[in-house]
Amino acid sequence: MNQLGWFAENVVSLHSEKNEEHKKTMKFSEVLGNEQAIGQIRRMIDNDRMPHALLLYGEPGVPKLGLAMAAAQYLHCRNHVDGDSCGVCPMCRQHQSFNQVDTHFSYPFTNRKGDSNSPCDADDYIDEWREFVTKYPVEDYQAWLALLKNDNAQPQIFVREADSIMRKMTLSAYTAKYKVLILWLPEKLKDEAANKLLKLIEEPYDDCKFILVSDNEKAILGTILSRCQRIELRKPSTPMVAQYLVDRYGMDMQNALALAAPADGNVIMAERMVETGSEFHEFRERFIELMRLSYQHDLAKLKAWGEVVADMKREKARRFLDYAVRQVRENFIYNLHNPELNYLTREEEAFSTRFSPFINERNVEGIVGELERASTDIAGNANAKLVLFDLTIRLSILIRR
């Protein structure tokens, strides 16, 4: 290591010891799911065959940014332990406190910050970025928008940021063999910025590594996409997402499984369901009321029930109907007496022990079909009160079969 490199490493190491406000571990063992992709990246690095441009892509809500950061830390770590970065060497500690001088980040942002009239680059938002990746283990674009605090502009990666990336990546690596750029959401690159970066990605310096992280690889400029080695990241399983909720929120496992199941591998959706727990309590009570009134065939009270639900915002009413569909299916499955097949919270299960016999092979398809049709009609701006009153009449017939 040259003298400048030694100086950079030791100065940053001393600084990172004092900078504990933003600290995040970044190890393969903490990435949710995708063991096969982790193994592939580990082998690339171990054999010094990591491509100059690597694209990690998958659906929104699938953890990807954490894997990119873990790969960068592993690439720089001086003391691998059991196929992972050690977490304690100077390089790992610099990564954990976001002070690794050979690791750079780029991400979409608004081109003006606060009252400034001058264009920005990613460094102007570095405090928000550190807060974002520390506070949200799984990247949430809506949370990033909230941190930017600018509702009137669409975050993008601008030409000035492309110029900044080119300056950073043309400098020699200081403390490591390779310098790394982690670019989150390359699909947000403005065309001119993407074209500027294309030549650098096509003909990179020997010590350059690019890790791109995308929610929508089809929206990336084709010429950039063609220069990347691509790894698709899959949805984590329902038990994995449930364990994540247990660890992050201290939830009961049964309740965590009930929230993880409808999220279908989308960790952000599962987290939002945790954070809007009061809504799910409301949905549960509305569903119970609907089923009881339908069985009683109390049309006056069913009409009043429909008016209450119709007063919800359209999307909330549709979320309720989606919840009702899931509950009907869960109650049908509950009759099989195989707990491993059910994803019900403890409160939902308490109701299902008494209600599930009323959902059977004679009516389950009809009930689900009517709920789904009502959701479609409301999405099409039909009169919600009429749609829901019609729904309750049909359910009151079906539930007694």
CSV table of N, CA and C in Angstrom, one decimal, residues 51-203:
chain,number,residue,atom,x,y,z
A,51,PRO,N,-17.2,-9.4,-12.0
A,51,PRO,CA,-17.3,-8.6,-13.2
A,51,PRO,C,-17.1,-7.1,-12.9
A,52,HIS,N,-16.8,-6.3,-13.9
A,52,HIS,CA,-16.6,-4.9,-13.7
A,52,HIS,C,-18.0,-4.2,-13.5
A,53,ALA,N,-19.0,-4.8,-14.0
A,53,ALA,CA,-20.4,-4.3,-13.8
A,53,ALA,C,-21.3,-5.4,-13.5
A,54,LEU,N,-21.9,-5.4,-12.3
A,54,LEU,CA,-22.8,-6.4,-11.8
A,54,LEU,C,-24.1,-5.8,-11.6
A,55,LEU,N,-25.2,-6.4,-12.1
A,55,LEU,CA,-26.5,-5.9,-11.9
A,55,LEU,C,-27.3,-6.9,-11.0
A,56,LEU,N,-27.8,-6.4,-9.8
A,56,LEU,CA,-28.6,-7.2,-9.0
A,56,LEU,C,-30.1,-6.6,-9.2
A,57,TYR,N,-31.0,-7.5,-9.6
A,57,TYR,CA,-32.3,-7.0,-9.9
A,57,TYR,C,-33.4,-7.9,-9.3
A,58,GLY,N,-34.5,-7.4,-9.1
A,58,GLY,CA,-35.7,-8.2,-8.6
A,58,GLY,C,-36.8,-7.2,-8.4
A,59,GLU,N,-38.0,-7.8,-8.0
A,59,GLU,CA,-39.1,-7.0,-7.7
A,59,GLU,C,-39.0,-6.0,-6.6
A,60,PRO,N,-39.7,-4.9,-6.6
A,60,PRO,CA,-39.7,-4.0,-5.4
A,60,PRO,C,-40.1,-4.8,-4.1
A,61,GLY,N,-39.4,-4.5,-3.0
A,61,GLY,CA,-39.7,-5.3,-1.8
A,61,GLY,C,-38.8,-6.5,-1.6
A,62,VAL,N,-38.1,-6.9,-2.6
A,62,VAL,CA,-37.1,-8.0,-2.5
A,62,VAL,C,-35.8,-7.4,-2.1
A,63,PRO,N,-35.2,-7.8,-1.0
A,63,PRO,CA,-33.9,-7.2,-0.5
A,63,PRO,C,-32.8,-7.3,-1.6
A,64,LYS,N,-32.2,-6.2,-2.0
A,64,LYS,CA,-31.1,-6.2,-3.0
A,64,LYS,C,-30.0,-5.3,-2.6
A,65,LEU,N,-30.3,-4.1,-2.1
A,65,LEU,CA,-29.3,-3.1,-1.7
A,65,LEU,C,-28.4,-3.7,-0.6
A,66,GLY,N,-28.9,-4.4,0.3
A,66,GLY,CA,-28.1,-5.0,1.4
A,66,GLY,C,-27.1,-6.0,0.9
A,67,LEU,N,-27.5,-6.7,-0.1
A,67,LEU,CA,-26.5,-7.7,-0.7
A,67,LEU,C,-25.4,-6.9,-1.5
A,68,ALA,N,-25.7,-5.8,-2.1
A,68,ALA,CA,-24.7,-5.1,-2.8
A,68,ALA,C,-23.7,-4.5,-1.8
A,69,MET,N,-24.2,-4.0,-0.7
A,69,MET,CA,-23.3,-3.5,0.3
A,69,MET,C,-22.5,-4.6,1.0
A,70,ALA,N,-23.1,-5.7,1.2
A,70,ALA,CA,-22.3,-6.9,1.8
A,70,ALA,C,-21.2,-7.3,0.8
A,71,ALA,N,-21.5,-7.3,-0.5
A,71,ALA,CA,-20.5,-7.7,-1.5
A,71,ALA,C,-19.4,-6.7,-1.5
A,72,ALA,N,-19.6,-5.4,-1.4
A,72,ALA,CA,-18.6,-4.4,-1.4
A,72,ALA,C,-17.7,-4.6,-0.1
A,73,GLN,N,-18.3,-4.9,1.0
A,73,GLN,CA,-17.6,-5.1,2.3
A,73,GLN,C,-16.7,-6.3,2.2
A,74,TYR,N,-17.3,-7.4,1.6
A,74,TYR,CA,-16.5,-8.7,1.5
A,74,TYR,C,-15.4,-8.5,0.5
A,75,LEU,N,-15.6,-7.7,-0.5
A,75,LEU,CA,-14.5,-7.4,-1.5
A,75,LEU,C,-13.3,-6.7,-0.8
A,76,HIS,N,-13.6,-5.9,0.1
A,76,HIS,CA,-12.5,-5.1,0.8
A,76,HIS,C,-12.0,-5.7,2.1
A,77,CYS,N,-12.8,-6.6,2.6
A,77,CYS,CA,-12.4,-7.2,3.9
A,77,CYS,C,-11.0,-7.9,3.9
A,78,ARG,N,-10.2,-7.7,4.9
A,78,ARG,CA,-8.9,-8.2,5.0
A,78,ARG,C,-8.8,-9.6,5.6
A,79,ASN,N,-9.9,-10.1,6.2
A,79,ASN,CA,-9.9,-11.3,7.0
A,79,ASN,C,-11.2,-12.0,6.9
A,80,HIS,N,-11.5,-12.7,5.8
A,80,HIS,CA,-12.7,-13.4,5.6
A,80,HIS,C,-12.8,-14.5,6.7
A,81,VAL,N,-14.0,-14.7,7.2
A,81,VAL,CA,-14.3,-15.7,8.2
A,81,VAL,C,-15.5,-16.5,7.8
A,82,ASP,N,-15.3,-17.8,7.5
A,82,ASP,CA,-16.4,-18.7,7.1
A,82,ASP,C,-17.2,-18.1,6.0
A,83,GLY,N,-16.5,-17.7,4.9
A,83,GLY,CA,-17.2,-17.2,3.7
A,83,GLY,C,-17.9,-15.9,3.9
A,84,ASP,N,-17.5,-15.1,4.9
A,84,ASP,CA,-18.2,-13.8,5.1
A,84,ASP,C,-17.1,-12.8,5.5
A,85,SER,N,-17.4,-11.5,5.4
A,85,SER,CA,-16.5,-10.5,5.9
A,85,SER,C,-16.4,-10.6,7.4
A,86,CYS,N,-15.3,-10.3,8.0
A,86,CYS,CA,-15.1,-10.5,9.4
A,86,CYS,C,-15.8,-9.5,10.3
A,87,GLY,N,-16.1,-8.3,9.8
A,87,GLY,CA,-16.9,-7.3,10.5
A,87,GLY,C,-16.0,-6.5,11.5
A,88,VAL,N,-14.8,-6.8,11.7
A,88,VAL,CA,-14.0,-6.1,12.7
A,88,VAL,C,-12.7,-5.5,12.2
A,89,CYS,N,-12.3,-5.9,11.0
A,89,CYS,CA,-11.0,-5.3,10.5
A,89,CYS,C,-11.3,-3.8,10.2
A,90,PRO,N,-10.2,-3.0,10.0
A,90,PRO,CA,-10.4,-1.6,9.7
A,90,PRO,C,-11.3,-1.3,8.4
A,91,MET,N,-11.2,-2.2,7.4
A,91,MET,CA,-12.0,-2.0,6.2
A,91,MET,C,-13.5,-2.2,6.5
A,92,CYS,N,-13.8,-3.3,7.3
A,92,CYS,CA,-15.2,-3.6,7.6
A,92,CYS,C,-15.8,-2.5,8.5
A,93,ARG,N,-15.0,-2.0,9.4
A,93,ARG,CA,-15.5,-0.9,10.3
A,93,ARG,C,-15.7,0.4,9.5
A,94,GLN,N,-14.9,0.6,8.5
A,94,GLN,CA,-15.2,1.8,7.6
A,94,GLN,C,-16.5,1.6,6.8
A,95,HIS,N,-16.7,0.4,6.3
A,95,HIS,CA,-17.9,0.1,5.6
A,95,HIS,C,-19.1,0.4,6.5
A,96,GLN,N,-19.0,-0.1,7.7
A,96,GLN,CA,-20.2,-0.1,8.7
A,96,GLN,C,-20.5,1.4,9.1
A,97,SER,N,-19.5,2.2,9.0
A,97,SER,CA,-19.8,3.6,9.4
A,97,SER,C,-19.8,4.6,8.1
A,98,PHE,N,-19.9,3.9,6.9
A,98,PHE,CA,-20.0,4.7,5.7
A,98,PHE,C,-18.9,5.6,5.5
A,99,ASN,N,-17.7,5.2,5.8
A,99,ASN,CA,-16.5,6.0,5.6
A,99,ASN,C,-15.4,5.3,4.8
A,100,GLN,N,-15.8,4.3,4.1
A,100,GLN,CA,-14.8,3.6,3.3
A,100,GLN,C,-14.5,4.4,2.0
A,101,VAL,N,-13.3,4.9,1.9
A,101,VAL,CA,-13.0,5.9,0.9
A,101,VAL,C,-13.0,5.3,-0.6
A,102,ASP,N,-12.9,4.0,-0.7
A,102,ASP,CA,-13.0,3.4,-2.0
A,102,ASP,C,-14.4,2.9,-2.4
A,103,THR,N,-15.4,3.2,-1.6
A,103,THR,CA,-16.7,2.8,-1.8
A,103,THR,C,-17.6,4.0,-2.0
A,104,HIS,N,-18.3,4.1,-3.1
A,104,HIS,CA,-19.1,5.3,-3.4
A,104,HIS,C,-20.5,4.8,-3.7
A,105,PHE,N,-21.5,5.7,-3.4
A,105,PHE,CA,-22.9,5.5,-3.6
A,105,PHE,C,-23.5,6.5,-4.6
A,106,SER,N,-24.4,6.0,-5.4
A,106,SER,CA,-25.2,7.0,-6.2
A,106,SER,C,-26.6,6.5,-6.2
A,107,TYR,N,-27.6,7.4,-6.2
A,107,TYR,CA,-29.0,7.1,-6.0
A,107,TYR,C,-29.8,8.3,-6.5
A,108,PRO,N,-31.1,8.1,-6.8
A,108,PRO,CA,-31.9,9.2,-7.3
A,108,PRO,C,-32.2,10.2,-6.2
A,109,PHE,N,-32.3,11.5,-6.6
A,109,PHE,CA,-32.5,12.6,-5.7
A,109,PHE,C,-33.1,13.7,-6.5
A,110,THR,N,-33.6,14.7,-5.8
A,110,THR,CA,-34.1,15.9,-6.5
A,110,THR,C,-33.0,16.8,-6.8
A,111,ASN,N,-33.0,17.6,-7.9
A,111,ASN,CA,-31.9,18.3,-8.3
A,111,ASN,C,-31.7,19.7,-7.6
A,112,ARG,N,-32.5,20.0,-6.7
A,112,ARG,CA,-32.4,21.2,-5.9
A,112,ARG,C,-32.6,20.8,-4.4
A,113,LYS,N,-31.8,21.2,-3.5
A,113,LYS,CA,-32.0,20.9,-2.1
A,113,LYS,C,-32.3,22.1,-1.3
A,114,GLY,N,-33.4,22.1,-0.6
A,114,GLY,CA,-33.7,23.2,0.3
A,114,GLY,C,-34.0,24.4,-0.6
A,115,ASP,N,-33.4,25.6,-0.2
A,115,ASP,CA,-33.6,26.8,-0.9
A,115,ASP,C,-32.5,27.1,-1.9
A,116,SER,N,-31.6,26.1,-2.1
A,116,SER,CA,-30.5,26.3,-3.0
A,116,SER,C,-31.0,26.3,-4.5
A,117,ASN,N,-30.4,27.1,-5.3
A,117,ASN,CA,-30.8,27.2,-6.7
A,117,ASN,C,-29.7,26.4,-7.6
A,118,SER,N,-28.7,25.9,-6.9
A,118,SER,CA,-27.6,25.2,-7.7
A,118,SER,C,-27.9,23.7,-7.7
A,119,PRO,N,-27.6,23.1,-8.9
A,119,PRO,CA,-27.8,21.6,-9.0
A,119,PRO,C,-27.0,20.9,-7.9
A,120,CYS,N,-27.5,19.7,-7.6
A,120,CYS,CA,-26.9,18.9,-6.6
A,120,CYS,C,-26.2,17.6,-7.2
A,121,ASP,N,-25.4,17.0,-6.3
A,121,ASP,CA,-25.0,15.6,-6.6
A,121,ASP,C,-25.3,14.8,-5.4
A,122,ALA,N,-25.0,13.5,-5.5
A,122,ALA,CA,-25.4,12.5,-4.4
A,122,ALA,C,-24.8,12.9,-3.1
A,123,ASP,N,-23.6,13.5,-3.1
A,123,ASP,CA,-22.9,13.9,-1.8
A,123,ASP,C,-23.8,14.9,-1.0
A,124,ASP,N,-24.6,15.7,-1.7
A,124,ASP,CA,-25.4,16.7,-1.0
A,124,ASP,C,-26.5,16.0,-0.2
A,125,TYR,N,-26.8,14.7,-0.4
A,125,TYR,CA,-27.8,14.0,0.3
A,125,TYR,C,-27.2,12.8,1.1
A,126,ILE,N,-25.9,12.9,1.4
A,126,ILE,CA,-25.3,11.8,2.0
A,126,ILE,C,-25.8,11.5,3.4
A,127,ASP,N,-26.2,12.5,4.1
A,127,ASP,CA,-26.8,12.3,5.5
A,127,ASP,C,-28.1,11.6,5.4
A,128,GLU,N,-28.9,12.0,4.4
A,128,GLU,CA,-30.2,11.3,4.2
A,128,GLU,C,-30.0,9.9,3.8
A,129,TRP,N,-29.0,9.7,3.0
A,129,TRP,CA,-28.7,8.3,2.5
A,129,TRP,C,-28.3,7.4,3.7
A,130,ARG,N,-27.4,7.9,4.5
A,130,ARG,CA,-26.9,7.1,5.6
A,130,ARG,C,-28.1,6.8,6.6
A,131,GLU,N,-29.0,7.7,6.8
A,131,GLU,CA,-30.2,7.5,7.6
A,131,GLU,C,-31.0,6.4,7.0
A,132,PHE,N,-31.2,6.5,5.7
A,132,PHE,CA,-32.0,5.6,4.9
A,132,PHE,C,-31.5,4.2,5.0
A,133,VAL,N,-30.3,3.9,4.7
A,133,VAL,CA,-29.8,2.5,4.7
A,133,VAL,C,-29.6,2.0,6.1
A,134,THR,N,-29.5,2.9,7.1
A,134,THR,CA,-29.4,2.4,8.5
A,134,THR,C,-30.8,2.1,9.1
A,135,LYS,N,-31.8,2.9,8.8
A,135,LYS,CA,-33.1,2.8,9.3
A,135,LYS,C,-33.9,1.7,8.7
A,136,TYR,N,-33.7,1.5,7.4
A,136,TYR,CA,-34.5,0.6,6.6
A,136,TYR,C,-33.6,-0.6,6.1
A,137,PRO,N,-33.6,-1.7,6.8
A,137,PRO,CA,-32.8,-2.8,6.3
A,137,PRO,C,-33.1,-3.3,4.9
A,138,VAL,N,-34.4,-3.2,4.5
A,138,VAL,CA,-34.8,-3.5,3.2
A,138,VAL,C,-35.2,-2.2,2.5
A,139,GLU,N,-34.6,-1.8,1.4
A,139,GLU,CA,-34.8,-0.5,0.7
A,139,GLU,C,-36.2,-0.3,0.4
A,140,ASP,N,-36.7,0.8,0.8
A,140,ASP,CA,-38.1,1.2,0.5
A,140,ASP,C,-38.1,2.6,-0.2
A,141,TYR,N,-38.5,2.6,-1.4
A,141,TYR,CA,-38.4,3.8,-2.2
A,141,TYR,C,-39.3,4.9,-1.7
A,142,GLN,N,-40.5,4.5,-1.2
A,142,GLN,CA,-41.4,5.5,-0.6
A,142,GLN,C,-40.8,6.2,0.7
A,143,ALA,N,-40.0,5.4,1.4
A,143,ALA,CA,-39.3,5.9,2.6
A,143,ALA,C,-38.2,6.9,2.2
A,144,TRP,N,-37.6,6.6,1.0
A,144,TRP,CA,-36.5,7.5,0.5
A,144,TRP,C,-37.2,8.8,0.1
A,145,LEU,N,-38.3,8.7,-0.6
A,145,LEU,CA,-39.0,10.0,-1.0
A,145,LEU,C,-39.3,10.8,0.2
A,146,ALA,N,-39.8,10.2,1.3
A,146,ALA,CA,-40.1,10.9,2.5
A,146,ALA,C,-38.9,11.6,3.1
A,147,LEU,N,-37.7,11.0,3.0
A,147,LEU,CA,-36.5,11.6,3.5
A,147,LEU,C,-36.0,12.7,2.7
A,148,LEU,N,-36.3,12.7,1.4
A,148,LEU,CA,-35.9,13.8,0.5
A,148,LEU,C,-36.7,15.0,0.8
A,149,LYS,N,-37.9,14.9,1.3
A,149,LYS,CA,-38.7,16.1,1.7
A,149,LYS,C,-38.9,17.0,0.6
A,150,ASN,N,-39.2,16.5,-0.6
A,150,ASN,CA,-39.5,17.3,-1.7
A,150,ASN,C,-40.7,16.7,-2.5
A,151,ASP,N,-41.9,17.1,-2.3
A,151,ASP,CA,-43.0,16.4,-2.9
A,151,ASP,C,-43.3,16.9,-4.3
A,152,ASN,N,-42.6,17.9,-4.8
A,152,ASN,CA,-42.9,18.5,-6.1
A,152,ASN,C,-41.9,18.1,-7.2
A,153,ALA,N,-41.0,17.2,-6.9
A,153,ALA,CA,-40.0,16.9,-7.9
A,153,ALA,C,-39.8,15.4,-7.9
A,154,GLN,N,-39.5,14.9,-9.1
A,154,GLN,CA,-39.3,13.4,-9.3
A,154,GLN,C,-37.8,13.1,-9.1
A,155,PRO,N,-37.5,12.3,-8.2
A,155,PRO,CA,-36.0,11.9,-8.0
A,155,PRO,C,-35.5,11.2,-9.2
A,156,GLN,N,-34.3,11.7,-9.6
A,156,GLN,CA,-33.6,11.1,-10.8
A,156,GLN,C,-32.1,11.1,-10.5
A,157,ILE,N,-31.4,10.5,-11.4
A,157,ILE,CA,-29.9,10.6,-11.4
A,157,ILE,C,-29.5,11.5,-12.5
A,158,PHE,N,-29.0,12.7,-12.2
A,158,PHE,CA,-28.8,13.7,-13.2
A,158,PHE,C,-27.4,13.7,-13.8
A,159,VAL,N,-27.2,14.6,-14.8
A,159,VAL,CA,-26.0,14.7,-15.5
A,159,VAL,C,-24.8,15.1,-14.6
A,160,ARG,N,-25.1,16.0,-13.7
A,160,ARG,CA,-24.1,16.5,-12.7
A,160,ARG,C,-23.6,15.3,-11.9
A,161,GLU,N,-24.6,14.4,-11.5
A,161,GLU,CA,-24.2,13.2,-10.7
A,161,GLU,C,-23.3,12.3,-11.6
A,162,ALA,N,-23.6,12.2,-12.8
A,162,ALA,CA,-22.8,11.3,-13.7
A,162,ALA,C,-21.4,11.9,-13.8
A,163,ASP,N,-21.3,13.2,-13.9
A,163,ASP,CA,-19.9,13.8,-13.9
A,163,ASP,C,-19.2,13.5,-12.6
A,164,SER,N,-19.9,13.6,-11.5
A,164,SER,CA,-19.3,13.3,-10.2
A,164,SER,C,-18.8,11.8,-10.1
A,165,ILE,N,-19.7,10.9,-10.6
A,165,ILE,CA,-19.3,9.5,-10.6
A,165,ILE,C,-18.0,9.3,-11.4
A,166,MET,N,-17.9,9.9,-12.6
A,166,MET,CA,-16.8,9.8,-13.4
A,166,MET,C,-15.5,10.3,-12.8
A,167,ARG,N,-15.6,11.4,-12.0
A,167,ARG,CA,-14.4,11.9,-11.3
A,167,ARG,C,-14.0,11.0,-10.2
A,168,LYS,N,-15.0,10.4,-9.5
A,168,LYS,CA,-14.6,9.5,-8.4
A,168,LYS,C,-14.0,8.2,-8.9
A,169,MET,N,-14.5,7.7,-10.0
A,169,MET,CA,-14.1,6.4,-10.5
A,169,MET,C,-12.8,6.5,-11.4
A,170,THR,N,-12.4,7.6,-11.7
A,170,THR,CA,-11.1,7.8,-12.4
A,170,THR,C,-10.0,8.0,-11.5
A,171,LEU,N,-10.2,8.2,-10.2
A,171,LEU,CA,-9.1,8.3,-9.2
A,171,LEU,C,-8.7,6.9,-8.9
A,172,SER,N,-7.4,6.8,-8.5
A,172,SER,CA,-6.9,5.5,-8.1
A,172,SER,C,-7.4,5.1,-6.8
A,173,ALA,N,-7.6,3.8,-6.6
A,173,ALA,CA,-8.1,3.3,-5.3
A,173,ALA,C,-7.0,3.6,-4.2
A,174,TYR,N,-7.5,4.0,-3.1
A,174,TYR,CA,-6.6,4.4,-2.0
A,174,TYR,C,-6.2,3.3,-1.1
A,175,THR,N,-7.1,2.5,-0.6
A,175,THR,CA,-6.9,1.6,0.5
A,175,THR,C,-7.1,0.2,0.1
A,176,ALA,N,-7.6,-0.1,-1.1
A,176,ALA,CA,-8.0,-1.4,-1.5
A,176,ALA,C,-7.5,-1.7,-2.9
A,177,LYS,N,-7.6,-2.9,-3.4
A,177,LYS,CA,-7.3,-3.2,-4.8
A,177,LYS,C,-8.4,-2.6,-5.7
A,178,TYR,N,-9.6,-2.6,-5.3
A,178,TYR,CA,-10.7,-2.1,-6.1
A,178,TYR,C,-11.5,-1.0,-5.4
A,179,LYS,N,-11.9,-0.1,-6.2
A,179,LYS,CA,-12.9,0.9,-5.8
A,179,LYS,C,-14.3,0.5,-6.3
A,180,VAL,N,-15.3,0.7,-5.6
A,180,VAL,CA,-16.7,0.2,-5.9
A,180,VAL,C,-17.7,1.4,-5.9
A,181,LEU,N,-18.5,1.3,-6.9
A,181,LEU,CA,-19.7,2.2,-7.0
A,181,LEU,C,-20.9,1.4,-6.9
A,182,ILE,N,-21.7,1.7,-5.8
A,182,ILE,CA,-23.1,1.0,-5.7
A,182,ILE,C,-24.1,2.0,-6.2
A,183,LEU,N,-24.7,1.7,-7.3
A,183,LEU,CA,-25.7,2.6,-7.9
A,183,LEU,C,-27.1,2.0,-7.8
A,184,TRP,N,-27.9,2.7,-6.9
A,184,TRP,CA,-29.2,2.2,-6.6
A,184,TRP,C,-30.2,2.8,-7.6
A,185,LEU,N,-31.0,2.0,-8.2
A,185,LEU,CA,-32.0,2.3,-9.2
A,185,LEU,C,-31.5,3.0,-10.4
A,186,PRO,N,-30.7,2.3,-11.2
A,186,PRO,CA,-30.1,2.8,-12.4
A,186,PRO,C,-31.2,3.2,-13.4
A,187,GLU,N,-32.4,2.6,-13.3
A,187,GLU,CA,-33.5,3.0,-14.1
A,187,GLU,C,-34.0,4.4,-14.0
A,188,LYS,N,-33.5,5.1,-12.9
A,188,LYS,CA,-33.8,6.5,-12.7
A,188,LYS,C,-32.7,7.4,-13.4
A,189,LEU,N,-31.8,6.9,-14.0
A,189,LEU,CA,-30.8,7.7,-14.7
A,189,LEU,C,-31.4,8.5,-15.9
A,190,LYS,N,-31.2,9.8,-15.9
A,190,LYS,CA,-31.7,10.5,-17.1
A,190,LYS,C,-30.8,10.1,-18.3
A,191,ASP,N,-31.4,10.1,-19.5
A,191,ASP,CA,-30.8,9.6,-20.7
A,191,ASP,C,-29.4,10.2,-20.9
A,192,GLU,N,-29.2,11.5,-20.7
A,192,GLU,CA,-27.9,12.1,-20.9
A,192,GLU,C,-26.9,11.6,-19.9
A,193,ALA,N,-27.4,11.4,-18.6
A,193,ALA,CA,-26.5,10.9,-17.6
A,193,ALA,C,-26.1,9.4,-17.9
A,194,ALA,N,-27.1,8.6,-18.3
A,194,ALA,CA,-26.8,7.2,-18.7
A,194,ALA,C,-25.8,7.1,-19.8
A,195,ASN,N,-25.9,8.0,-20.8
A,195,ASN,CA,-25.0,7.9,-21.9
A,195,ASN,C,-23.6,8.4,-21.5
A,196,LYS,N,-23.5,9.3,-20.6
A,196,LYS,CA,-22.2,9.7,-20.1
A,196,LYS,C,-21.5,8.5,-19.3
A,197,LEU,N,-22.2,7.8,-18.6
A,197,LEU,CA,-21.7,6.7,-17.8
A,197,LEU,C,-21.4,5.5,-18.7
A,198,LEU,N,-22.0,5.4,-19.8
A,198,LEU,CA,-21.9,4.2,-20.6
A,198,LEU,C,-20.4,3.9,-21.0
A,199,LYS,N,-19.7,4.9,-21.4
A,199,LYS,CA,-18.3,4.6,-21.8
A,199,LYS,C,-17.5,4.1,-20.6
A,200,LEU,N,-17.7,4.7,-19.4
A,200,LEU,CA,-17.0,4.2,-18.3
A,200,LEU,C,-17.3,2.8,-17.9
A,201,ILE,N,-18.6,2.4,-18.1
A,201,ILE,CA,-18.9,1.0,-17.9
A,201,ILE,C,-18.4,0.1,-19.0
A,202,GLU,N,-18.4,0.6,-20.2
A,202,GLU,CA,-17.9,-0.2,-21.3
A,202,GLU,C,-16.4,-0.5,-21.2
A,203,GLU,N,-15.7,0.6,-20.8
A,203,GLU,CA,-14.2,0.5,-20.8
A,203,GLU,C,-13.7,1.0,-19.4
